[in-house]
mmCIF file of C-alpha atoms in Angstrom:
data_model
loop_
_atom_site.group_PDB
_atom_site.id
_atom_site.type_symbol
_atom_site.label_atom_id
_atom_site.label_comp_id
_atom_site.label_asym_id
_atom_site.label_seq_id
_atom_site.Cartn_x
_atom_site.Cartn_y
_atom_site.Cartn_z
ATOM 1 C CA MET H 1 -3.656 -24.873 -30.532
ATOM 2 C CA ASN H 2 -6.379 -22.215 -30.733
ATOM 3 C CA ARG H 3 -8.185 -23.966 -27.937
ATOM 4 C CA SER H 4 -5.059 -23.900 -25.753
ATOM 5 C CA LEU H 5 -4.721 -20.217 -26.350
ATOM 6 C CA LEU H 6 -8.355 -19.640 -25.465
ATOM 7 C CA LEU H 7 -8.066 -21.631 -22.210
ATOM 8 C CA THR H 8 -4.899 -19.806 -21.211
ATOM 9 C CA THR H 9 -6.581 -16.471 -21.870
ATOM 10 C CA VAL H 10 -9.583 -17.496 -19.790
ATOM 11 C CA ALA H 11 -7.222 -18.512 -16.960
ATOM 12 C CA LEU H 12 -5.463 -15.175 -17.055
ATOM 13 C CA VAL H 13 -8.751 -13.292 -17.027
ATOM 14 C CA LEU H 14 -9.876 -15.348 -14.008
ATOM 15 C CA CYS H 15 -6.636 -14.543 -12.168
ATOM 16 C CA VAL H 16 -7.103 -10.835 -12.729
ATOM 17 C CA ALA H 17 -10.766 -10.992 -11.780
ATOM 18 C CA ALA H 18 -9.926 -12.880 -8.552
ATOM 19 C CA GLY H 19 -7.906 -9.948 -7.331
ATOM 20 C CA ALA H 20 -10.188 -7.171 -8.450
ATOM 21 C CA LYS H 21 -12.846 -7.009 -5.773
ATOM 22 C CA PRO H 22 -12.989 -3.476 -4.429
ATOM 23 C CA TRP H 23 -13.818 -2.223 -0.960
ATOM 24 C CA PRO H 24 -16.997 -0.211 -0.789
ATOM 25 C CA ARG H 25 -15.509 3.067 0.412
ATOM 26 C CA GLY H 26 -12.728 4.648 2.422
ATOM 27 C CA GLN H 27 -10.658 3.473 -0.486
ATOM 28 C CA GLN H 28 -9.701 6.522 -2.432
ATOM 29 C CA ASP H 29 -6.721 4.863 -4.080
ATOM 30 C CA ALA H 30 -7.366 2.137 -6.623
ATOM 31 C CA ASN H 31 -4.080 0.529 -5.595
ATOM 32 C CA HIS H 32 -5.204 -0.184 -2.049
ATOM 33 C CA PRO H 33 -4.965 -3.803 -1.097
ATOM 34 C CA HIS H 34 -8.383 -5.297 -1.232
ATOM 35 C CA SER H 35 -9.806 -7.839 1.061
ATOM 36 C CA SER H 36 -13.121 -9.497 0.601
ATOM 37 C CA GLY H 37 -13.991 -10.162 4.249
ATOM 38 C CA PRO H 38 -17.623 -10.817 5.044
ATOM 39 C CA GLU H 39 -19.880 -9.225 2.471
ATOM 40 C CA ILE H 40 -22.472 -6.627 3.387
ATOM 41 C CA GLY H 41 -25.726 -8.385 4.252
ATOM 42 C CA THR H 42 -24.026 -11.585 5.361
ATOM 43 C CA ALA H 43 -23.552 -12.801 8.940
ATOM 44 C CA ALA H 44 -20.506 -11.403 10.715
ATOM 45 C CA PRO H 45 -18.081 -14.218 11.557
ATOM 46 C CA ASP H 46 -18.156 -14.930 15.260
ATOM 47 C CA PHE H 47 -15.005 -14.834 17.354
ATOM 48 C CA THR H 48 -13.831 -14.977 20.922
ATOM 49 C CA LEU H 49 -10.830 -12.856 21.853
ATOM 50 C CA LYS H 50 -8.964 -11.906 24.993
ATOM 51 C CA VAL H 51 -9.837 -8.541 26.455
ATOM 52 C CA VAL H 52 -6.635 -6.491 26.679
ATOM 53 C CA ASP H 53 -5.828 -5.944 30.339
ATOM 54 C CA GLY H 54 -8.966 -7.884 31.177
ATOM 55 C CA LYS H 55 -7.205 -10.285 33.577
ATOM 56 C CA GLY H 56 -7.775 -13.247 31.262
ATOM 57 C CA GLU H 57 -11.348 -12.293 30.416
ATOM 58 C CA THR H 58 -12.582 -12.984 26.892
ATOM 59 C CA MET H 59 -15.348 -11.495 24.798
ATOM 60 C CA GLN H 60 -17.440 -13.296 22.198
ATOM 61 C CA LEU H 61 -18.972 -11.297 19.391
ATOM 62 C CA SER H 62 -22.168 -13.323 19.385
ATOM 63 C CA SER H 63 -22.719 -12.453 23.063
ATOM 64 C CA LEU H 64 -23.617 -8.981 21.831
ATOM 65 C CA GLN H 65 -26.648 -10.123 19.846
ATOM 66 C CA GLY H 66 -29.381 -7.523 19.713
ATOM 67 C CA LYS H 67 -26.839 -4.693 19.750
ATOM 68 C CA ALA H 68 -25.341 -2.870 16.799
ATOM 69 C CA VAL H 69 -21.609 -3.592 16.874
ATOM 70 C CA LEU H 70 -18.714 -1.720 15.321
ATOM 71 C CA VAL H 71 -15.623 -3.921 15.095
ATOM 72 C CA ASN H 72 -12.656 -1.605 14.619
ATOM 73 C CA PHE H 73 -9.290 -3.164 13.702
ATOM 74 C CA TRP H 74 -6.372 -0.911 14.668
ATOM 75 C CA ALA H 75 -2.752 -0.918 15.794
ATOM 76 C CA THR H 76 -0.505 1.280 17.922
ATOM 77 C CA TRP H 77 1.710 1.970 14.876
ATOM 78 C CA CYS H 78 -1.215 3.228 12.807
ATOM 79 C CA GLU H 79 -1.346 7.027 12.779
ATOM 80 C CA PRO H 80 -4.772 7.319 11.065
ATOM 81 C CA CYS H 81 -6.165 4.990 13.760
ATOM 82 C CA LYS H 82 -5.095 7.521 16.398
ATOM 83 C CA ILE H 83 -7.252 10.159 14.724
ATOM 84 C CA GLU H 84 -10.277 7.913 14.653
ATOM 85 C CA MET H 85 -10.135 6.544 18.207
ATOM 86 C CA PRO H 86 -11.323 9.682 20.037
ATOM 87 C CA TRP H 87 -14.192 9.924 17.516
ATOM 88 C CA LEU H 88 -15.152 6.336 18.251
ATOM 89 C CA ALA H 89 -15.075 7.045 21.989
ATOM 90 C CA GLU H 90 -17.399 9.999 21.415
ATOM 91 C CA LEU H 91 -19.733 7.937 19.216
ATOM 92 C CA GLN H 92 -19.802 5.132 21.796
ATOM 93 C CA LYS H 93 -20.915 7.678 24.382
ATOM 94 C CA LYS H 94 -23.533 9.153 22.045
ATOM 95 C CA TYR H 95 -25.029 5.935 20.643
ATOM 96 C CA GLY H 96 -24.295 3.466 23.478
ATOM 97 C CA PRO H 97 -27.701 4.140 25.072
ATOM 98 C CA GLU H 98 -29.357 3.295 21.719
ATOM 99 C CA GLY H 99 -27.647 -0.080 21.607
ATOM 100 C CA LEU H 100 -24.247 0.508 20.011
ATOM 101 C CA GLN H 101 -21.226 -1.413 21.186
ATOM 102 C CA ILE H 102 -17.846 -0.556 19.713
ATOM 103 C CA ILE H 103 -15.067 -3.139 19.987
ATOM 104 C CA GLY H 104 -11.452 -2.333 19.226
ATOM 105 C CA VAL H 105 -9.396 -5.243 17.934
ATOM 106 C CA ALA H 106 -5.670 -4.558 18.206
ATOM 107 C CA VAL H 107 -3.741 -6.101 15.321
ATOM 108 C CA ASP H 108 -0.445 -5.525 16.991
ATOM 109 C CA ASP H 109 2.687 -7.304 18.163
ATOM 110 C CA ALA H 110 2.945 -4.953 21.135
ATOM 111 C CA ASP H 111 2.336 -6.419 24.588
ATOM 112 C CA ALA H 112 -1.001 -6.061 26.352
ATOM 113 C CA LYS H 113 0.210 -3.282 28.647
ATOM 114 C CA THR H 114 1.480 -1.170 25.747
ATOM 115 C CA ILE H 115 -1.814 -1.614 23.912
ATOM 116 C CA SER H 116 -3.830 -0.883 27.025
ATOM 117 C CA ASP H 117 -1.797 2.234 27.899
ATOM 118 C CA PHE H 118 -2.090 3.478 24.316
ATOM 119 C CA ALA H 119 -5.864 2.951 24.233
ATOM 120 C CA HIS H 120 -6.177 4.728 27.571
ATOM 121 C CA LYS H 121 -4.140 7.667 26.219
ATOM 122 C CA MET H 122 -6.491 7.863 23.235
ATOM 123 C CA GLY H 123 -9.498 8.102 25.554
ATOM 124 C CA VAL H 124 -10.947 4.754 24.512
ATOM 125 C CA ASN H 125 -14.097 3.924 26.508
ATOM 126 C CA TYR H 126 -14.954 0.615 24.803
ATOM 127 C CA PRO H 127 -13.418 -2.862 25.127
ATOM 128 C CA VAL H 128 -10.138 -3.485 23.344
ATOM 129 C CA LEU H 129 -9.410 -7.077 22.362
ATOM 130 C CA GLN H 130 -6.120 -8.693 21.397
ATOM 131 C CA GLY H 131 -6.497 -9.659 17.741
ATOM 132 C CA THR H 132 -5.252 -12.881 16.229
ATOM 133 C CA GLU H 133 -4.293 -13.781 12.696
ATOM 134 C CA LYS H 134 -7.192 -16.213 12.564
ATOM 135 C CA VAL H 135 -9.759 -13.526 13.342
ATOM 136 C CA ALA H 136 -8.097 -11.099 10.927
ATOM 137 C CA ASP H 137 -8.333 -13.793 8.234
ATOM 138 C CA MET H 138 -12.025 -14.304 9.015
ATOM 139 C CA TYR H 139 -12.456 -10.605 8.264
ATOM 140 C CA GLY H 140 -10.644 -10.706 4.948
ATOM 141 C CA GLY H 141 -7.067 -10.460 6.175
ATOM 142 C CA VAL H 142 -7.409 -6.853 7.407
ATOM 143 C CA GLU H 143 -4.619 -5.692 5.135
ATOM 144 C CA GLY H 144 -5.002 -2.007 5.893
ATOM 145 C CA LEU H 145 -5.756 -0.118 9.101
ATOM 146 C CA PRO H 146 -8.032 1.227 10.355
ATOM 147 C CA THR H 147 -10.636 -1.220 9.100
ATOM 148 C CA SER H 148 -14.141 -1.171 10.534
ATOM 149 C CA PHE H 149 -17.021 -3.581 10.162
ATOM 150 C CA PHE H 150 -20.483 -2.392 11.140
ATOM 151 C CA ILE H 151 -22.770 -5.159 12.320
ATOM 152 C CA ASP H 152 -26.495 -4.640 12.726
ATOM 153 C CA ARG H 153 -28.690 -5.932 15.525
ATOM 154 C CA SER H 154 -29.381 -9.144 13.627
ATOM 155 C CA GLY H 155 -25.642 -9.967 13.417
ATOM 156 C CA LYS H 156 -25.264 -9.069 9.752
ATOM 157 C CA VAL H 157 -22.600 -6.817 8.288
ATOM 158 C CA SER H 158 -24.267 -3.552 7.329
ATOM 159 C CA ASP H 159 -21.150 -1.692 6.184
ATOM 160 C CA LYS H 160 -17.368 -1.887 6.100
ATOM 161 C CA ILE H 161 -14.778 0.836 5.765
ATOM 162 C CA LEU H 162 -11.085 0.589 5.018
ATOM 163 C CA GLY H 163 -8.942 3.565 5.950
ATOM 164 C CA LEU H 164 -9.657 6.812 7.685
ATOM 165 C CA VAL H 165 -12.858 8.581 6.688
ATOM 166 C CA SER H 166 -14.604 11.532 8.278
ATOM 167 C CA GLU H 167 -16.402 11.162 11.594
ATOM 168 C CA SER H 168 -19.721 11.829 9.861
ATOM 169 C CA VAL H 169 -19.223 8.874 7.508
ATOM 170 C CA ILE H 170 -18.606 6.618 10.511
ATOM 171 C CA GLU H 171 -21.619 8.086 12.275
ATOM 172 C CA ASP H 172 -23.848 7.439 9.244
ATOM 173 C CA ALA H 173 -22.707 3.823 9.147
ATOM 174 C CA ILE H 174 -23.442 3.492 12.873
ATOM 175 C CA LYS H 175 -26.935 4.929 12.395
ATOM 176 C CA LYS H 176 -27.553 2.461 9.574
ATOM 177 C CA SER H 177 -26.513 -0.451 11.773
ATOM 178 C CA LEU H 178 -28.755 0.767 14.603
ATOM 179 C CA GLU H 179 -31.748 1.148 12.274
ATOM 180 C CA GLN H 180 -31.817 -2.525 11.442
ATOM 181 C CA LYS H 181 -34.128 -4.134 13.963
ATOM 182 C CA GLY H 182 -34.063 -7.557 12.332
ATOM 183 C CA ASP H 183 -34.331 -10.830 14.173
ATOM 184 C CA THR H 184 -32.516 -10.101 17.412
ATOM 185 C CA LYS H 185 -32.235 -13.801 18.133
ATOM 186 C CA THR H 186 -29.927 -14.279 15.183
ATOM 187 C CA ALA H 187 -26.416 -14.372 16.509
ATOM 188 C CA ALA H 188 -23.246 -13.771 14.521
ATOM 189 C CA ALA H 189 -22.173 -16.616 12.262
ATOM 190 C CA LYS H 190 -20.520 -19.444 14.167
ATOM 191 C CA MET Y 1 -1.777 -31.589 -25.594
ATOM 192 C CA ARG Y 2 -5.105 -31.233 -23.841
ATOM 193 C CA LYS Y 3 -3.620 -32.516 -20.577
ATOM 194 C CA THR Y 4 -0.759 -30.050 -20.849
ATOM 195 C CA THR Y 5 -3.178 -27.202 -21.401
ATOM 196 C CA PHE Y 6 -5.195 -28.060 -18.335
ATOM 197 C CA LEU Y 7 -2.034 -28.423 -16.253
ATOM 198 C CA SER Y 8 -0.920 -24.989 -17.428
ATOM 199 C CA LEU Y 9 -4.346 -23.622 -16.538
ATOM 200 C CA ALA Y 10 -4.128 -25.056 -13.029
ATOM 201 C CA VAL Y 11 -0.625 -23.679 -12.491
ATOM 202 C CA ILE Y 12 -1.657 -20.213 -13.680
ATOM 203 C CA LEU Y 13 -4.707 -20.235 -11.387
ATOM 204 C CA LEU Y 14 -2.612 -21.294 -8.400
ATOM 205 C CA MET Y 15 -0.047 -18.606 -9.129
ATOM 206 C CA GLY Y 16 -2.794 -16.019 -9.372
ATOM 207 C CA ALA Y 17 -4.273 -17.096 -6.048
ATOM 208 C CA ALA Y 18 -0.862 -17.008 -4.367
ATOM 209 C CA ALA Y 19 -0.073 -13.555 -5.719
ATOM 210 C CA SER Y 20 -3.439 -12.294 -4.576
ATOM 211 C CA SER Y 21 -2.950 -13.566 -1.014
ATOM 212 C CA GLN Y 22 0.532 -12.110 -0.696
ATOM 213 C CA GLY Y 23 -0.793 -8.595 -1.127
ATOM 214 C CA ARG Y 24 0.954 -5.601 -2.433
ATOM 215 C CA GLU Y 25 4.598 -4.661 -1.982
ATOM 216 C CA PHE Y 26 4.960 -1.050 -0.892
ATOM 217 C CA VAL Y 27 8.744 -1.061 -1.065
ATOM 218 C CA THR Y 28 11.066 -2.788 -3.490
ATOM 219 C CA VAL Y 29 14.777 -3.146 -2.999
ATOM 220 C CA ALA Y 30 17.155 -2.523 -5.901
ATOM 221 C CA PRO Y 31 19.577 -5.369 -6.589
ATOM 222 C CA VAL Y 32 22.801 -4.814 -4.651
ATOM 223 C CA GLY Y 33 25.905 -5.150 -6.785
ATOM 224 C CA PRO Y 34 28.915 -7.190 -5.683
ATOM 225 C CA VAL Y 35 31.357 -5.536 -3.281
ATOM 226 C CA THR Y 36 35.096 -6.163 -3.501
ATOM 227 C CA VAL Y 37 37.265 -5.616 -0.450
ATOM 228 C CA ARG Y 38 40.854 -6.463 0.444
ATOM 229 C CA VAL Y 39 41.791 -8.180 3.690
ATOM 230 C CA GLY Y 40 42.761 -5.430 6.129
ATOM 231 C CA SER Y 41 40.738 -2.881 4.237
ATOM 232 C CA ARG Y 42 37.112 -1.738 4.059
ATOM 233 C CA ALA Y 43 34.625 -1.044 1.298
ATOM 234 C CA PRO Y 44 31.418 0.973 1.139
ATOM 235 C CA MET Y 45 28.143 -0.582 0.106
ATOM 236 C CA GLN Y 46 24.584 0.675 -0.173
ATOM 237 C CA ILE Y 47 21.067 -0.621 -0.366
ATOM 238 C CA THR Y 48 18.470 1.412 -2.230
ATOM 239 C CA LEU Y 49 14.811 1.105 -1.335
ATOM 240 C CA HIS Y 50 12.111 2.315 -3.709
ATOM 241 C CA VAL Y 51 8.974 3.387 -1.870
ATOM 242 C CA GLN Y 52 6.032 3.094 -4.252
ATOM 243 C CA PRO Y 53 4.364 6.374 -5.276
ATOM 244 C CA GLY Y 54 1.549 7.388 -2.942
ATOM 245 C CA TYR Y 55 3.039 5.594 0.057
ATOM 246 C CA HIS Y 56 5.508 6.509 2.780
ATOM 247 C CA ILE Y 57 7.414 4.532 5.388
ATOM 248 C CA ASN Y 58 8.706 5.646 8.770
ATOM 249 C CA SER Y 59 12.285 6.863 8.839
ATOM 250 C CA ASN Y 60 14.883 5.038 10.929
ATOM 251 C CA LYS Y 61 14.110 7.502 13.714
ATOM 252 C CA PRO Y 62 10.350 8.067 13.825
ATOM 253 C CA LEU Y 63 9.195 10.760 16.203
ATOM 254 C CA ALA Y 64 6.848 8.561 18.245
ATOM 255 C CA GLU Y 65 7.996 5.453 20.082
ATOM 256 C CA GLU Y 66 5.094 3.298 18.913
ATOM 257 C CA LEU Y 67 5.939 3.853 15.248
ATOM 258 C CA ILE Y 68 7.991 1.142 13.561
ATOM 259 C CA PRO Y 69 11.350 2.372 12.231
ATOM 260 C CA THR Y 70 12.753 1.329 8.879
ATOM 261 C CA GLN Y 71 15.716 -0.928 9.566
ATOM 262 C CA VAL Y 72 18.157 -3.041 7.612
ATOM 263 C CA HIS Y 73 19.293 -6.061 9.551
ATOM 264 C CA PHE Y 74 22.484 -7.623 8.181
ATOM 265 C CA LEU Y 75 23.444 -11.249 8.747
ATOM 266 C CA PRO Y 76 27.022 -11.453 7.450
ATOM 267 C CA PRO Y 77 29.043 -14.675 7.450
ATOM 268 C CA GLU Y 78 31.757 -14.989 10.137
ATOM 269 C CA ASP Y 79 34.525 -13.606 7.923
ATOM 270 C CA LEU Y 80 32.769 -10.260 7.444
ATOM 271 C CA VAL Y 81 31.507 -7.385 9.527
ATOM 272 C CA ILE Y 82 28.960 -4.861 8.308
ATOM 273 C CA ALA Y 83 29.538 -1.621 10.199
ATOM 274 C CA LYS Y 84 28.515 2.011 10.300
ATOM 275 C CA VAL Y 85 25.033 1.498 8.915
ATOM 276 C CA GLU Y 86 23.831 4.980 7.985
ATOM 277 C CA TYR Y 87 20.232 5.861 7.306
ATOM 278 C CA PRO Y 88 19.177 9.109 5.680
ATOM 279 C CA ALA Y 89 17.368 11.653 7.836
ATOM 280 C CA GLY Y 90 13.616 11.401 7.606
ATOM 281 C CA VAL Y 91 11.620 14.135 5.945
ATOM 282 C CA LEU Y 92 9.263 15.846 8.371
ATOM 283 C CA THR Y 93 5.884 15.666 6.671
ATOM 284 C CA SER Y 94 2.297 16.218 7.706
ATOM 285 C CA PHE Y 95 -0.476 14.173 6.122
ATOM 286 C CA PRO Y 96 -4.145 14.891 5.409
ATOM 287 C CA PHE Y 97 -5.229 12.554 8.221
ATOM 288 C CA ASP Y 98 -3.573 14.917 10.746
ATOM 289 C CA PRO Y 99 -2.301 18.210 9.303
ATOM 290 C CA THR Y 100 -1.246 19.362 12.801
ATOM 291 C CA THR Y 101 1.336 16.610 13.299
ATOM 292 C CA ARG Y 102 4.525 16.031 11.380
ATOM 293 C CA LEU Y 103 6.004 12.571 10.963
ATOM 294 C CA SER Y 104 9.562 11.617 10.066
ATOM 295 C CA VAL Y 105 9.179 9.554 6.919
ATOM 296 C CA TYR Y 106 10.821 8.319 3.750
ATOM 297 C CA SER Y 107 9.257 8.312 0.314
ATOM 298 C CA GLY Y 108 10.685 7.798 -3.166
ATOM 299 C CA ASP Y 109 14.214 6.383 -3.191
ATOM 300 C CA VAL Y 110 15.960 5.769 0.103
ATOM 301 C CA THR Y 111 19.649 4.836 0.289
ATOM 302 C CA VAL Y 112 21.058 3.065 3.308
ATOM 303 C CA LYS Y 113 24.862 3.013 3.449
ATOM 304 C CA ALA Y 114 27.239 0.721 5.290
ATOM 305 C CA ILE Y 115 30.861 -0.383 5.415
ATOM 306 C CA VAL Y 116 32.001 -3.926 4.676
ATOM 307 C CA LEU Y 117 35.023 -5.099 6.683
ATOM 308 C CA PRO Y 118 36.683 -8.503 6.457
ATOM 309 C CA VAL Y 119 37.756 -9.799 9.884
ATOM 310 C CA PRO Y 120 41.569 -9.981 10.302
ATOM 311 C CA LYS Y 121 41.688 -13.721 9.599
ATOM 312 C CA ALA Y 122 39.159 -13.668 6.767
ATOM 313 C CA GLY Y 123 39.777 -16.099 3.946
ATOM 314 C CA VAL Y 124 39.999 -14.942 0.378
ATOM 315 C CA GLY Y 125 36.886 -15.753 -1.629
ATOM 316 C CA THR Y 126 33.340 -14.744 -2.416
ATOM 317 C CA TYR Y 127 30.802 -14.533 0.373
ATOM 318 C CA THR Y 128 27.080 -13.950 0.209
ATOM 319 C CA VAL Y 129 25.660 -11.574 2.785
ATOM 320 C CA HIS Y 130 21.991 -11.854 3.593
ATOM 321 C CA ALA Y 131 20.060 -8.931 4.986
ATOM 322 C CA GLU Y 132 16.486 -8.018 5.721
ATOM 323 C CA VAL Y 133 14.757 -4.680 5.268
ATOM 324 C CA LYS Y 134 11.978 -4.088 7.751
ATOM 325 C CA TYR Y 135 9.464 -1.326 7.120
ATOM 326 C CA GLN Y 136 5.897 -0.299 7.788
ATOM 327 C CA ALA Y 137 4.066 1.640 5.101
ATOM 328 C CA CYS Y 138 1.110 3.996 5.087
ATOM 329 C CA ASP Y 139 -0.674 6.135 2.540
ATOM 330 C CA ASN Y 140 -2.808 9.192 3.127
ATOM 331 C CA ASN Y 141 -5.594 7.360 4.933
ATOM 332 C CA ALA Y 142 -4.476 3.890 5.954
ATOM 333 C CA CYS Y 143 -1.486 1.991 7.297
ATOM 334 C CA TYR Y 144 -0.352 -1.494 6.405
ATOM 335 C CA PRO Y 145 1.229 -4.183 8.573
ATOM 336 C CA PRO Y 146 5.027 -4.261 8.897
ATOM 337 C CA LYS Y 147 6.833 -6.150 6.167
ATOM 338 C CA LYS Y 148 10.249 -7.699 5.707
ATOM 339 C CA VAL Y 149 12.102 -7.842 2.401
ATOM 340 C CA PRO Y 150 15.055 -10.216 2.096
ATOM 341 C CA VAL Y 151 18.169 -8.927 0.351
ATOM 342 C CA ALA Y 152 21.412 -10.679 -0.611
ATOM 343 C CA PHE Y 153 24.650 -9.491 -2.116
ATOM 344 C CA ASP Y 154 28.105 -10.891 -2.774
ATOM 345 C CA VAL Y 155 31.301 -9.687 -1.170
ATOM 346 C CA LYS Y 156 34.570 -10.675 -2.769
ATOM 347 C CA ILE Y 157 37.510 -10.661 -0.343
ATOM 348 C CA THR Y 158 40.840 -10.354 -2.049
ATOM 349 C CA SER Y 159 44.288 -10.831 -0.620
ATOM 350 C CA SER Y 160 45.940 -7.737 0.822
ATOM 351 C CA THR Y 161 49.030 -8.350 -1.336
ATOM 352 C CA SER Y 162 47.907 -10.173 -4.438
ATOM 353 C CA LYS Y 163 45.808 -8.532 -7.123
ATOM 354 C CA LEU Y 164 44.316 -11.819 -8.222
ATOM 355 C CA PRO Y 165 42.060 -13.430 -5.656
ATOM 356 C CA LYS Y 166 42.368 -17.148 -5.067
ATOM 357 C CA ALA Y 167 39.258 -19.038 -5.931
ATOM 358 C CA LYS Y 168 37.444 -20.417 -2.924
ATOM 359 C CA PRO Y 169 34.062 -21.942 -2.478
ATOM 360 C CA THR Y 170 31.248 -19.447 -1.991
ATOM 361 C CA ARG Y 171 30.210 -18.993 1.634
ATOM 362 C CA THR Y 172 26.976 -17.636 2.761
ATOM 363 C CA SER Y 173 25.326 -16.125 5.788
ATOM 364 C CA PRO Y 174 22.309 -17.832 7.237
ATOM 365 C CA HIS Y 175 19.171 -17.305 5.212
ATOM 366 C CA ILE Y 176 16.424 -15.273 6.742
ATOM 367 C CA HIS Y 177 13.067 -16.889 6.830
ATOM 368 C CA ASN Y 178 9.972 -14.772 7.001
#
């Protein structure tokens, strides 16, 4: 009987522990949903998604090998995302020549035209892709927006941020991803 | 005994994994009590939503078209009509992520009112009405995907003349599947 009790307790502890993995930052509220996603230092999962308003064109993450990539998940219904988008456009302009490529992934039920018009209104100057549930799952479910993954030149995740943070925090994470020279032949995880 | 323990362990682990993947509920809906209405009459009903502390949801009339309004979608059985659905006015609030803009939102308890009307030829009996609350929640620095919460409540239709309703089998509106 004591053994049963012990095993049940262990099971309960495991259940709690399974749901207790925190995000690194941008998470000021301990009650935020957490999502593991790819860990920092591991290869960013590769994906191919349709470019919004790209006349059927697609973009593959691994085609950007050698660049630092910021994958920004957003939606038209996300007010904090609207704050961040002009900053991202500015940072793309500033760090693009150094090898930064920002990609917006719309996690949205809105049609392509609505997404495209919205991005245009926000001054977005980087590609916006139509997200899928599969890709969101590969990145931990993307339970809250905005969510950004910073990928260094070697295709590894160098940082991840859930929620709106200041522009300087995003800029620091971009700088960190640009610093990593790494093996430029290493593509994102397939 | 040992087998039972391990089975229990497996069930608990599976439940934990399922709960973890379902994520957090930002809004809960209070149980809706039964509504009694006579044929040829009408009765008020209400649904109360509890928005969790620290979160807000858009009102039924958000100020920007891309924002997702809070809505209750009723699916009554054929003998009933749910009419005059009334949402409270949103509270104009600005948030730290953009102090210059005010949004029309709900937080805390939100009561949505409606009227239950039996159709003229409605049969006496108890009916289950299914409904769905759709909302999209945010906190001070992030927003979360839209969610749907199923709701169900009973409506007892009584005869317009008799005080004692005749017993009839329970009827139900179609279930809503997420």
